[in-house]
Short mmCIF file of C-alpha atoms in Angstrom, two decimals:
data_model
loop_
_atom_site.label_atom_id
_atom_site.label_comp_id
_atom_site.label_asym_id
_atom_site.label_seq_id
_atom_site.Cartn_x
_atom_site.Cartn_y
_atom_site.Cartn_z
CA UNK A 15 118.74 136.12 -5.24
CA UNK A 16 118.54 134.21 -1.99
CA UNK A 17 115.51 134.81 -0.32
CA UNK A 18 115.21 133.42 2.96
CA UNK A 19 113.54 132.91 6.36
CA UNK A 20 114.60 131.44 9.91
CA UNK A 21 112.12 129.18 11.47
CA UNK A 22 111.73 127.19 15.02
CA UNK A 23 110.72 123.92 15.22
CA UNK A 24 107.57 124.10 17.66
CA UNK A 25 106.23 127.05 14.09
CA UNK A 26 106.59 123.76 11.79
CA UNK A 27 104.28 122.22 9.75
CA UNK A 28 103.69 121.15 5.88
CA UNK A 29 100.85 123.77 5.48
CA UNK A 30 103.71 126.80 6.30
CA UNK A 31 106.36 125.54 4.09
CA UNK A 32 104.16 125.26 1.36
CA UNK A 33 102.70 129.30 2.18
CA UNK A 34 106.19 130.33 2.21
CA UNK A 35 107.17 128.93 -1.16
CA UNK A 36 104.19 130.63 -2.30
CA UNK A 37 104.98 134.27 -0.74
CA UNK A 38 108.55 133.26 -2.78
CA UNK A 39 110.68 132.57 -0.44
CA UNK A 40 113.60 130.35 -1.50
CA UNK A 41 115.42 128.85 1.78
CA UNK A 42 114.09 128.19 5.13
CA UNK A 43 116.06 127.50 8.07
CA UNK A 44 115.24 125.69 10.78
CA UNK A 45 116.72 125.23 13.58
CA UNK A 46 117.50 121.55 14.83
CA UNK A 47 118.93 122.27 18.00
CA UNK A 48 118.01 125.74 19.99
CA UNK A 49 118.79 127.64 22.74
CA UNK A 50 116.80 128.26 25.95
CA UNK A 51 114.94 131.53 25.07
CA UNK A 52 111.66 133.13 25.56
CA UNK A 53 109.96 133.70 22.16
CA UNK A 54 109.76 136.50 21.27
CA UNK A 55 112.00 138.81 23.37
CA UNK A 56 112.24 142.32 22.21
CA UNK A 57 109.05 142.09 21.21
CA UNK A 58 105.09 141.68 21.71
CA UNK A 59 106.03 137.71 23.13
CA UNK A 60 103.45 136.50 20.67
CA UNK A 61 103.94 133.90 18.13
CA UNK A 62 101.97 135.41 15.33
CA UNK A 63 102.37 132.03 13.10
CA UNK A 64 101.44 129.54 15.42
CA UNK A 65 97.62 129.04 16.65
CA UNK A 66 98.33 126.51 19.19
CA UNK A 67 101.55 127.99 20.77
CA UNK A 68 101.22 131.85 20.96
CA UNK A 69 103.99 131.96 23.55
CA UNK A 70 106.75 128.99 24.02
CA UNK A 71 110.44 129.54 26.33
CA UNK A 72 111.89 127.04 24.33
CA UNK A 73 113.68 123.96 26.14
CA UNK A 74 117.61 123.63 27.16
CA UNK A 75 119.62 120.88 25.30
CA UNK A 76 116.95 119.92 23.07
CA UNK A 77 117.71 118.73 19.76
CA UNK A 78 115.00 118.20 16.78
CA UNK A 79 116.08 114.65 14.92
CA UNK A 80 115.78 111.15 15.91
CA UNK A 81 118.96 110.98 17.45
CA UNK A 82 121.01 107.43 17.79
CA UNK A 83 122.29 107.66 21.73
CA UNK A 84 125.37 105.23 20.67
CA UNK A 85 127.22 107.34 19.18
CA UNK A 86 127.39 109.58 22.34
CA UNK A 87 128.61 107.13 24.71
CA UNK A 88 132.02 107.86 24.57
CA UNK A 89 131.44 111.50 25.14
CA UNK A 90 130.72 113.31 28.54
CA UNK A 91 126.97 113.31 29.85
CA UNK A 92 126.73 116.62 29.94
CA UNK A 93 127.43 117.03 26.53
CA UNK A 94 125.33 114.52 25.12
CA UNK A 95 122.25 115.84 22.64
CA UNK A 96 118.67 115.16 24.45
CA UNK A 97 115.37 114.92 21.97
CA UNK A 98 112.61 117.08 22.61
CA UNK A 99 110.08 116.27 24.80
CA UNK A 100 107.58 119.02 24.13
CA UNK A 101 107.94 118.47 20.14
CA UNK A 102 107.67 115.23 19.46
CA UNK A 103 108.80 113.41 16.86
CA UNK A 104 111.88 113.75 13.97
CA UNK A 105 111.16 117.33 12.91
CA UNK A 106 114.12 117.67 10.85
CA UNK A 107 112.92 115.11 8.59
CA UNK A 108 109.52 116.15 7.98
CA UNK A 109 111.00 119.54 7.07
CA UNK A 110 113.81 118.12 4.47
CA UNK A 111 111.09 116.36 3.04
CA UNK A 112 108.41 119.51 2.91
CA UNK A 113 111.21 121.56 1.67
CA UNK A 114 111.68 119.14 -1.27
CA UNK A 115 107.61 118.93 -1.98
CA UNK A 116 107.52 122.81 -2.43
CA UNK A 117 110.86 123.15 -4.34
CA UNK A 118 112.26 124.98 -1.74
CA UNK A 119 116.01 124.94 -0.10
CA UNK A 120 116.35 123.18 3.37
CA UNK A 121 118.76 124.66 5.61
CA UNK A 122 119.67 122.97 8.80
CA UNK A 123 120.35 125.62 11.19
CA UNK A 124 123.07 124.65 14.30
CA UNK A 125 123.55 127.14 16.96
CA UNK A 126 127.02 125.75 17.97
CA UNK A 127 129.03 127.12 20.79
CA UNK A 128 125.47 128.17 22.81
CA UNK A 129 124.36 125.77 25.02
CA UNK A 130 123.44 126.81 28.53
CA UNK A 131 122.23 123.51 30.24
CA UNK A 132 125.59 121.61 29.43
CA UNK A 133 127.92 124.83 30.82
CA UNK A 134 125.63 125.16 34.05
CA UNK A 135 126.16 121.26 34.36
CA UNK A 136 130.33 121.50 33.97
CA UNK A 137 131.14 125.07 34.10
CA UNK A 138 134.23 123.47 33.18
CA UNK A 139 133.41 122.87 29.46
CA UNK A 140 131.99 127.42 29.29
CA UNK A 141 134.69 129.81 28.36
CA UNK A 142 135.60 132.31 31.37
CA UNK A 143 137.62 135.36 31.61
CA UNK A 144 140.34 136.18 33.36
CA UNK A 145 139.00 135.96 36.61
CA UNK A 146 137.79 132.49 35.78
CA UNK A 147 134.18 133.73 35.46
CA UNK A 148 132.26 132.98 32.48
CA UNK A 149 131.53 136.39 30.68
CA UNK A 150 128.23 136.59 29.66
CA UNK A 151 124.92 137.89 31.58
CA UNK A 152 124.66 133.75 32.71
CA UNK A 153 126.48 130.58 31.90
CA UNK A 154 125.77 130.35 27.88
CA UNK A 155 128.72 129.52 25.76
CA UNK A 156 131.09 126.30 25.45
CA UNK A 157 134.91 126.60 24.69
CA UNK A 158 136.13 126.13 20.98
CA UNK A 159 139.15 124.78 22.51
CA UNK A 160 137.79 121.95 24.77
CA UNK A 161 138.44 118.60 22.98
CA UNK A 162 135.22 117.09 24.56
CA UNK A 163 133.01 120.10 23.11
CA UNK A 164 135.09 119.75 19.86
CA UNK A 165 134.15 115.78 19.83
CA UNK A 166 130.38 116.22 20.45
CA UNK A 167 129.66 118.87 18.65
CA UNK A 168 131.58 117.07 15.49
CA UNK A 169 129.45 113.68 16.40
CA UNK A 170 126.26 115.77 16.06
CA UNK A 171 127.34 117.13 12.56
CA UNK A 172 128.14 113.51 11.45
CA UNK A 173 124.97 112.32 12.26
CA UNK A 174 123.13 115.20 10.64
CA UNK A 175 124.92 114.87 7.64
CA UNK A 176 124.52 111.51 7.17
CA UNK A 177 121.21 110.90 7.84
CA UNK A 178 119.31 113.97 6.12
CA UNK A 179 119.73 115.07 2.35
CA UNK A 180 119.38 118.96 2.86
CA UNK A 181 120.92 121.86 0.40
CA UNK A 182 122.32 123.85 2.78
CA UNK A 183 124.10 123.62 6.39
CA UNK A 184 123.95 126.97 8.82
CA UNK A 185 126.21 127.69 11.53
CA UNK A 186 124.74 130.42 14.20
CA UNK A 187 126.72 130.81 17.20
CA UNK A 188 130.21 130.07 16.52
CA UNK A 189 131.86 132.97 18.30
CA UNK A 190 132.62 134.53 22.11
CA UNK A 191 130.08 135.79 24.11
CA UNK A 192 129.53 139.55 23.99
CA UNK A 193 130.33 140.87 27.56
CA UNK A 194 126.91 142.39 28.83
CA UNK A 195 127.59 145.42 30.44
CA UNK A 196 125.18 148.73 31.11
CA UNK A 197 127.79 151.22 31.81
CA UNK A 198 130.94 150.61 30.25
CA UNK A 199 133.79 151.91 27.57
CA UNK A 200 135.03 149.83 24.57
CA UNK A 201 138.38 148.97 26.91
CA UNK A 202 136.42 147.48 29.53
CA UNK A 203 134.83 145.20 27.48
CA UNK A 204 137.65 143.73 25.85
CA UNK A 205 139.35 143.40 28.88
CA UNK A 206 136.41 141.52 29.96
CA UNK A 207 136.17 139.13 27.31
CA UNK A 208 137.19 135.42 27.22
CA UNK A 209 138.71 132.58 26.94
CA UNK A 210 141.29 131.90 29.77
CA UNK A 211 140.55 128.18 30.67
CA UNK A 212 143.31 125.47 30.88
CA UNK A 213 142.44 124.67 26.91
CA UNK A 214 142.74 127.73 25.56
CA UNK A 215 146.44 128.69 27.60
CA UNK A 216 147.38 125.13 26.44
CA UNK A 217 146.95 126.31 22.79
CA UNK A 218 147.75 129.88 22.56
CA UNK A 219 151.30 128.15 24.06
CA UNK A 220 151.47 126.07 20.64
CA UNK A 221 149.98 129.83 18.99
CA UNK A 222 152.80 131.60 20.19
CA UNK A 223 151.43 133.41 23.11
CA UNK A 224 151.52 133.16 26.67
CA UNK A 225 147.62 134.15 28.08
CA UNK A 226 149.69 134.57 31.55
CA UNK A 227 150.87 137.89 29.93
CA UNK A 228 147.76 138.65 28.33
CA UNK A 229 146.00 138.33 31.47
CA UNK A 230 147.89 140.60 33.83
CA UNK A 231 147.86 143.66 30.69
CA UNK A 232 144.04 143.46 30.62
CA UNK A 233 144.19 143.05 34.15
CA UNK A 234 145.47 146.28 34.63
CA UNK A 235 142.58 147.38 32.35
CA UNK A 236 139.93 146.56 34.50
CA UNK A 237 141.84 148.05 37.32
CA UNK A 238 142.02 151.56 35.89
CA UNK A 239 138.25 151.41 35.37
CA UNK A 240 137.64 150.43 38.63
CA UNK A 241 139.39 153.44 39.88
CA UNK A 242 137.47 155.46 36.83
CA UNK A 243 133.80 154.59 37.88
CA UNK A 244 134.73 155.18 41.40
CA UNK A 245 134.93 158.88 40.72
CA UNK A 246 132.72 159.20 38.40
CA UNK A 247 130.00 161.39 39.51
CA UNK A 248 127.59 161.00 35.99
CA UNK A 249 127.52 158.62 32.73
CA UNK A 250 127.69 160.40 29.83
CA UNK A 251 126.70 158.72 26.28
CA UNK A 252 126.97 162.09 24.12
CA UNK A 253 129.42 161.93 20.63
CA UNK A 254 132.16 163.67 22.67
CA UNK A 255 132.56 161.23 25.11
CA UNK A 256 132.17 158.42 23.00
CA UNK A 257 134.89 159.63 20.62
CA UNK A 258 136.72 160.03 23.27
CA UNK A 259 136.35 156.52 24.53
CA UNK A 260 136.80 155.24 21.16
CA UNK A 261 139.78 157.23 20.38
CA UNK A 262 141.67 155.62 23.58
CA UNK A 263 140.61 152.43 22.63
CA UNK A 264 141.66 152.97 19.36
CA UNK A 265 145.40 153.80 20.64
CA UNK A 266 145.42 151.10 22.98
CA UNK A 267 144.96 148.47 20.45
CA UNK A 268 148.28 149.94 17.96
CA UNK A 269 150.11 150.18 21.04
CA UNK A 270 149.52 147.19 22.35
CA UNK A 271 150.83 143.95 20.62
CA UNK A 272 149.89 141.67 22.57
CA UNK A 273 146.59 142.07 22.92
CA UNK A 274 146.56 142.04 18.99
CA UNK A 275 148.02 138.34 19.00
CA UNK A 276 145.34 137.55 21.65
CA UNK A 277 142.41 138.89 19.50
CA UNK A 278 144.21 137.18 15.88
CA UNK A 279 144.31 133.67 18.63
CA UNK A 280 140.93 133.13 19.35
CA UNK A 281 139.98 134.35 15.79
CA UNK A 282 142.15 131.36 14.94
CA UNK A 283 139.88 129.24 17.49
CA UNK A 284 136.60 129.91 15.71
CA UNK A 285 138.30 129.15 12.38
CA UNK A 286 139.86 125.78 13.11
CA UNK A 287 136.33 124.59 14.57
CA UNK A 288 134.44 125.81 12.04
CA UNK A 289 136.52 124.23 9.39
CA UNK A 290 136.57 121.13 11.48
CA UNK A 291 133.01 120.58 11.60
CA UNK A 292 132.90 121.87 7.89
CA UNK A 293 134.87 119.33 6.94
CA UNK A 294 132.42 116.23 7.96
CA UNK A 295 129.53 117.96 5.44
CA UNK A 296 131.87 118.51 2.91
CA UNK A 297 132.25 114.56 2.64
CA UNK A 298 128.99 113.27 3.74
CA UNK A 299 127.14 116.00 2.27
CA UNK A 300 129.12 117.01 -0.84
CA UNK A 301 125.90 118.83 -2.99
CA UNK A 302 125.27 120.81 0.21
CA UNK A 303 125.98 124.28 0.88
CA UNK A 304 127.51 126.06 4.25
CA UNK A 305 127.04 128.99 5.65
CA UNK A 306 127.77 131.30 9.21
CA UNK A 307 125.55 133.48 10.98
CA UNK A 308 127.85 136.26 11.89
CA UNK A 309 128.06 139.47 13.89
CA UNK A 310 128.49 142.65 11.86
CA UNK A 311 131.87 142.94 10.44
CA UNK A 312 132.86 146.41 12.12
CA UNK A 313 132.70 144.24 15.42
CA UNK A 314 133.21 140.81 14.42
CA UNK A 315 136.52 140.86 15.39
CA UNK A 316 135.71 141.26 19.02
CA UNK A 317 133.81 138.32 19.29
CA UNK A 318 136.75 135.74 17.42
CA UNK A 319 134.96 136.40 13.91
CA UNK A 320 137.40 137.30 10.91
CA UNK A 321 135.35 137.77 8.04
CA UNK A 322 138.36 137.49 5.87
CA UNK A 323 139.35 133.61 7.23
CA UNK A 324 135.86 132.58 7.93
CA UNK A 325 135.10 133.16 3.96
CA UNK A 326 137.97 130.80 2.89
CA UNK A 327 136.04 128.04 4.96
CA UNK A 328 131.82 128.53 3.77
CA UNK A 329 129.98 129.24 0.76
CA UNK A 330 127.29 132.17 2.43
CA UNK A 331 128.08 134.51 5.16
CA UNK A 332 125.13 136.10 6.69
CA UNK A 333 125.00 139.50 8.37
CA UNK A 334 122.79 139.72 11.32
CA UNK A 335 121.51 143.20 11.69
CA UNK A 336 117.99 143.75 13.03
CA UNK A 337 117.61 147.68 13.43
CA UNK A 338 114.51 148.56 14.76
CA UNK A 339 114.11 145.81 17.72
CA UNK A 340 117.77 146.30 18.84
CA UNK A 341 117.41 149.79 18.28
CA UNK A 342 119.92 150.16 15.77
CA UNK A 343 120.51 153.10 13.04
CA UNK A 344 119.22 152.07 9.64
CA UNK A 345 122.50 153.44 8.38
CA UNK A 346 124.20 149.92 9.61
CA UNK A 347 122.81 148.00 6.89
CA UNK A 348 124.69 149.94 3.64
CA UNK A 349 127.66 150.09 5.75
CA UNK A 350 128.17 146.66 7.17
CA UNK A 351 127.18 145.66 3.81
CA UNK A 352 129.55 147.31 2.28
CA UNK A 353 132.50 146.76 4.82
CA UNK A 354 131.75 142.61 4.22
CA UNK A 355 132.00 143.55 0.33
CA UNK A 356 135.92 144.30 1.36
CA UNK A 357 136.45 141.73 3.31
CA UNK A 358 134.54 138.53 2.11
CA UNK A 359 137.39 136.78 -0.48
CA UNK A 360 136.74 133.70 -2.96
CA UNK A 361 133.13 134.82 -4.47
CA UNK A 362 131.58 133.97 -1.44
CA UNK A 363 128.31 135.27 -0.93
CA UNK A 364 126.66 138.01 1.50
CA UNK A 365 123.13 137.44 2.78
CA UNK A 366 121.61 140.54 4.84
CA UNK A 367 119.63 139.06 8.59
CA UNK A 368 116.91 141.67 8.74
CA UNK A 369 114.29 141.74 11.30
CA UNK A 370 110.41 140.97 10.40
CA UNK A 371 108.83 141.28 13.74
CA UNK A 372 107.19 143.87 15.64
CA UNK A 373 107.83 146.36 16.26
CA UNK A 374 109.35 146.38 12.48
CA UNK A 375 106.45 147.21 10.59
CA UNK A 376 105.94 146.72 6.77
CA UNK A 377 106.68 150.01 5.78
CA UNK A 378 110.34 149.18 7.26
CA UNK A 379 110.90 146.32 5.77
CA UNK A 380 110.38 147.72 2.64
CA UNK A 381 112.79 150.83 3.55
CA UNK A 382 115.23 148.36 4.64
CA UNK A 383 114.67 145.74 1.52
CA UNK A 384 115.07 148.29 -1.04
CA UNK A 385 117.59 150.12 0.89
CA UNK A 386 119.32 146.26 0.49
CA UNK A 387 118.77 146.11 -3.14
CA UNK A 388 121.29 148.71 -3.69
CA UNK A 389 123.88 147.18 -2.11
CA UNK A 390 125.87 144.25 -3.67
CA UNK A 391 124.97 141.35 -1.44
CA UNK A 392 123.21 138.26 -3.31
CA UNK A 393 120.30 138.10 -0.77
CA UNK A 394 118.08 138.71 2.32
CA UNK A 395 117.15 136.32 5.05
CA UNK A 396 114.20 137.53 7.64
CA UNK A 397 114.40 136.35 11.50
CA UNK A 398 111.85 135.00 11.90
CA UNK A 399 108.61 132.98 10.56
CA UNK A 400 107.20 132.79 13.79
CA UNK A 401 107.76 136.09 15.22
CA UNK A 402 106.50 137.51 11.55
CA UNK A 403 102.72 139.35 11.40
CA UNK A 404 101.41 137.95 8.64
CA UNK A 405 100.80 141.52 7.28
CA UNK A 406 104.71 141.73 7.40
CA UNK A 407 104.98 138.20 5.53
CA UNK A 408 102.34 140.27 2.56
CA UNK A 409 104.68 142.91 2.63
CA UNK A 410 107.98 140.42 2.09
CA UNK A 411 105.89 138.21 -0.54
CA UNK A 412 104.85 141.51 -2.19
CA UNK A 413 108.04 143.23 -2.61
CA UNK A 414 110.03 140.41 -3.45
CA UNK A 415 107.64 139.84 -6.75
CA UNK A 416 108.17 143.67 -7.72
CA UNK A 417 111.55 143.50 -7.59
CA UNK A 418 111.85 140.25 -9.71
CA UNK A 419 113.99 138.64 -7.96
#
């Protein structure tokens, strides 16, 4: 059973490998390039892992290997990978090699399409929506269809893979922005979803669409809404309105066929990159494993995610579901486990993302483990080391030696 744990690089050293191979863990991912993020948000913003950095907003653009700078050149600025300058050194290879002392798996973990710095430089390279503004809560995601982000972000996975001898290679990230709105219906925010940029028109032309069309139909989505919260004098979030929201989004997607091709397109976006940059581990890396961090199947789909394609293309799909930070029902993880069952093809296997930091406590993460063990999925991964009390880590370590597997 796959046993695993996410970990940042600023939380590494030798010393917490070697713990986690003892509390039996059995891959740890870290991540060699990050995202600009406050650690930890929802939560008590304490590291609980880390004695000399209790809080960190990790850097923009940073990357966590020795990088060679001339094989960027021919690549846009913006673009180009920066080392850290708060955590020095080649990270990456310290861990492949610590991994390898305690007979653990190393996992190089690449958020991909999330890069903030490098959009807010060329908003150019971000996806947008049909307005031509990028769709998320600030400037965060890159375009799978722009040829330069296509280029660097294949560079860095050529360098990766040739330099470092790990077992496994994680892609987080490789999706659409979620739209973040407060007050909204399902309708909305697909309509409100990208990618309209000169790339992506250029190939949903060679797709067999025409995002011209697209645009104006969920144009006059957005319209009607505007008109709806206008009059709307209270909003409601009680089973019969959301039914009823469902149930018209629902018709509007068998009605409308369009929009169907549009959704199936950028599906076919996240697929062709992902095999793309798939492709350079498979030959430099051939003993190495990959693997996706993906949204929950039952809305996967909305964020260019097809569980069904993305399976032909890695060896591990993991299914990020943290309930009790995000607030979620516990009754997501038998039934997006389950859905994934049905749609994962080619023996693939299913790894469950479950939260380990507060306000989780140990006695859920030992609802939620053995609530996993009945579920046919090949293993658990917790999010994340750092984050992690160590009375939750006891609680992991002990279950996971009960279990037996």
């Amino acid at each position: 059973m796959y046993r695993g744990i996410w970990m940042h690089p600023w939380d590494f050293n030798r010393n917490a490998i070697a713990e986690l191979s003892k509390f039996g863990f059995t891959h740890v991912s870290l991540a060699v390039r990050y995202i600009e993020e406050r650690q930890n948000w929802p939560g008590p913003n304490i590291i609980f892992q880390n004695l000399q950095q209790r809080t960190y907003t990790s850097e923009e653009n940073a990357v966590y290997w020795s990088i060679e700078k001339d094989k960027y050149l021919n690549i846009p600025s913006y673009l180009r990978p920066i080392q850290s300058q708060e955590i020095k050194g080649d990270i990456v290879e310290k861990f492949v090699k610590a991994c390898e002392e305690n007979s653990i798996k190393s996992v190089l973990w690449f958020p991909t399409l999330r890069w903030e710095k490098a959009v807010r430089d060329n908003p150019f390279i971000g996806v947008v929506d049909i307005y031509g503004s990028h769709p998320s809560y600030k400037r965060m995601f890159l375009c799978p269809s722009n040829p330069d982000v296509k280029k660097a972000l294949s560079i860095m996975v050529e360098e990766l893979s040739e330099k470092y001898e790990f077992n496994e290679f994680e892609f987080d990230f490789i999706r659409y922005p979620e739209v973040p709105t407060t007050y909204s219906t399902p309708l909305l925010d697909l309509a409100l979803s990208p990618c309209f940029c000169k790339y992506c028109k250029d190939a949903a032309i060679d797709y067999g669409i025409n995002l011209e069309e697209v645009r104006k139909v969920l144009k006059d989505i957005v319209e009607w809404h505007v008109q709806y919260f206008s009059k709307l004098q209270e909003y409601c979030t009680d089973l019969d309105y959301c039914e009823a929201m469902h149930l018209d989004f629902t018709k509007e997607l068998l009605d409308n066929d369009i929009i169907r091709r549009w959704l199936k397109f950028r599906e076919n976006q996240i697929n062709k990159l992902l095999l793309q940059l798939s492709k350079i581990i498979r030959k430099n890396n051939p003993k190495a494993e990959i693997s996706a961090d993906l949204y929950p199947p039952s809305g996967s789909w909305l964020l260019g995610q097809d569980y069904k394609e993305l399976s032909k293309i890695v060896d591990r799909i993991k299914i990020m579901i943290y309930v009790k930070p995000f607030k979620r029902s516990i009754c997501r993880i038998p039934y997006e486990a389950m859905l994934a069952k049905k749609l994962v093809k080619n023996n693939v296997e299913i790894v469950l993302g479950l939260a380990s930091w507060p306000p989780t406590t140990p006695e859920d993460i030992e609802r939620q483990f053995k609530l996993a063990l009945k579920l046919p999925i090949d293993g658990i991964s917790f999010y994340s080391y750092g984050w992690t009390p160590k009375v939750n880590l006891l609680k992991i370590g002990k279950l996971f030696k009960e279990v037996k597997v």
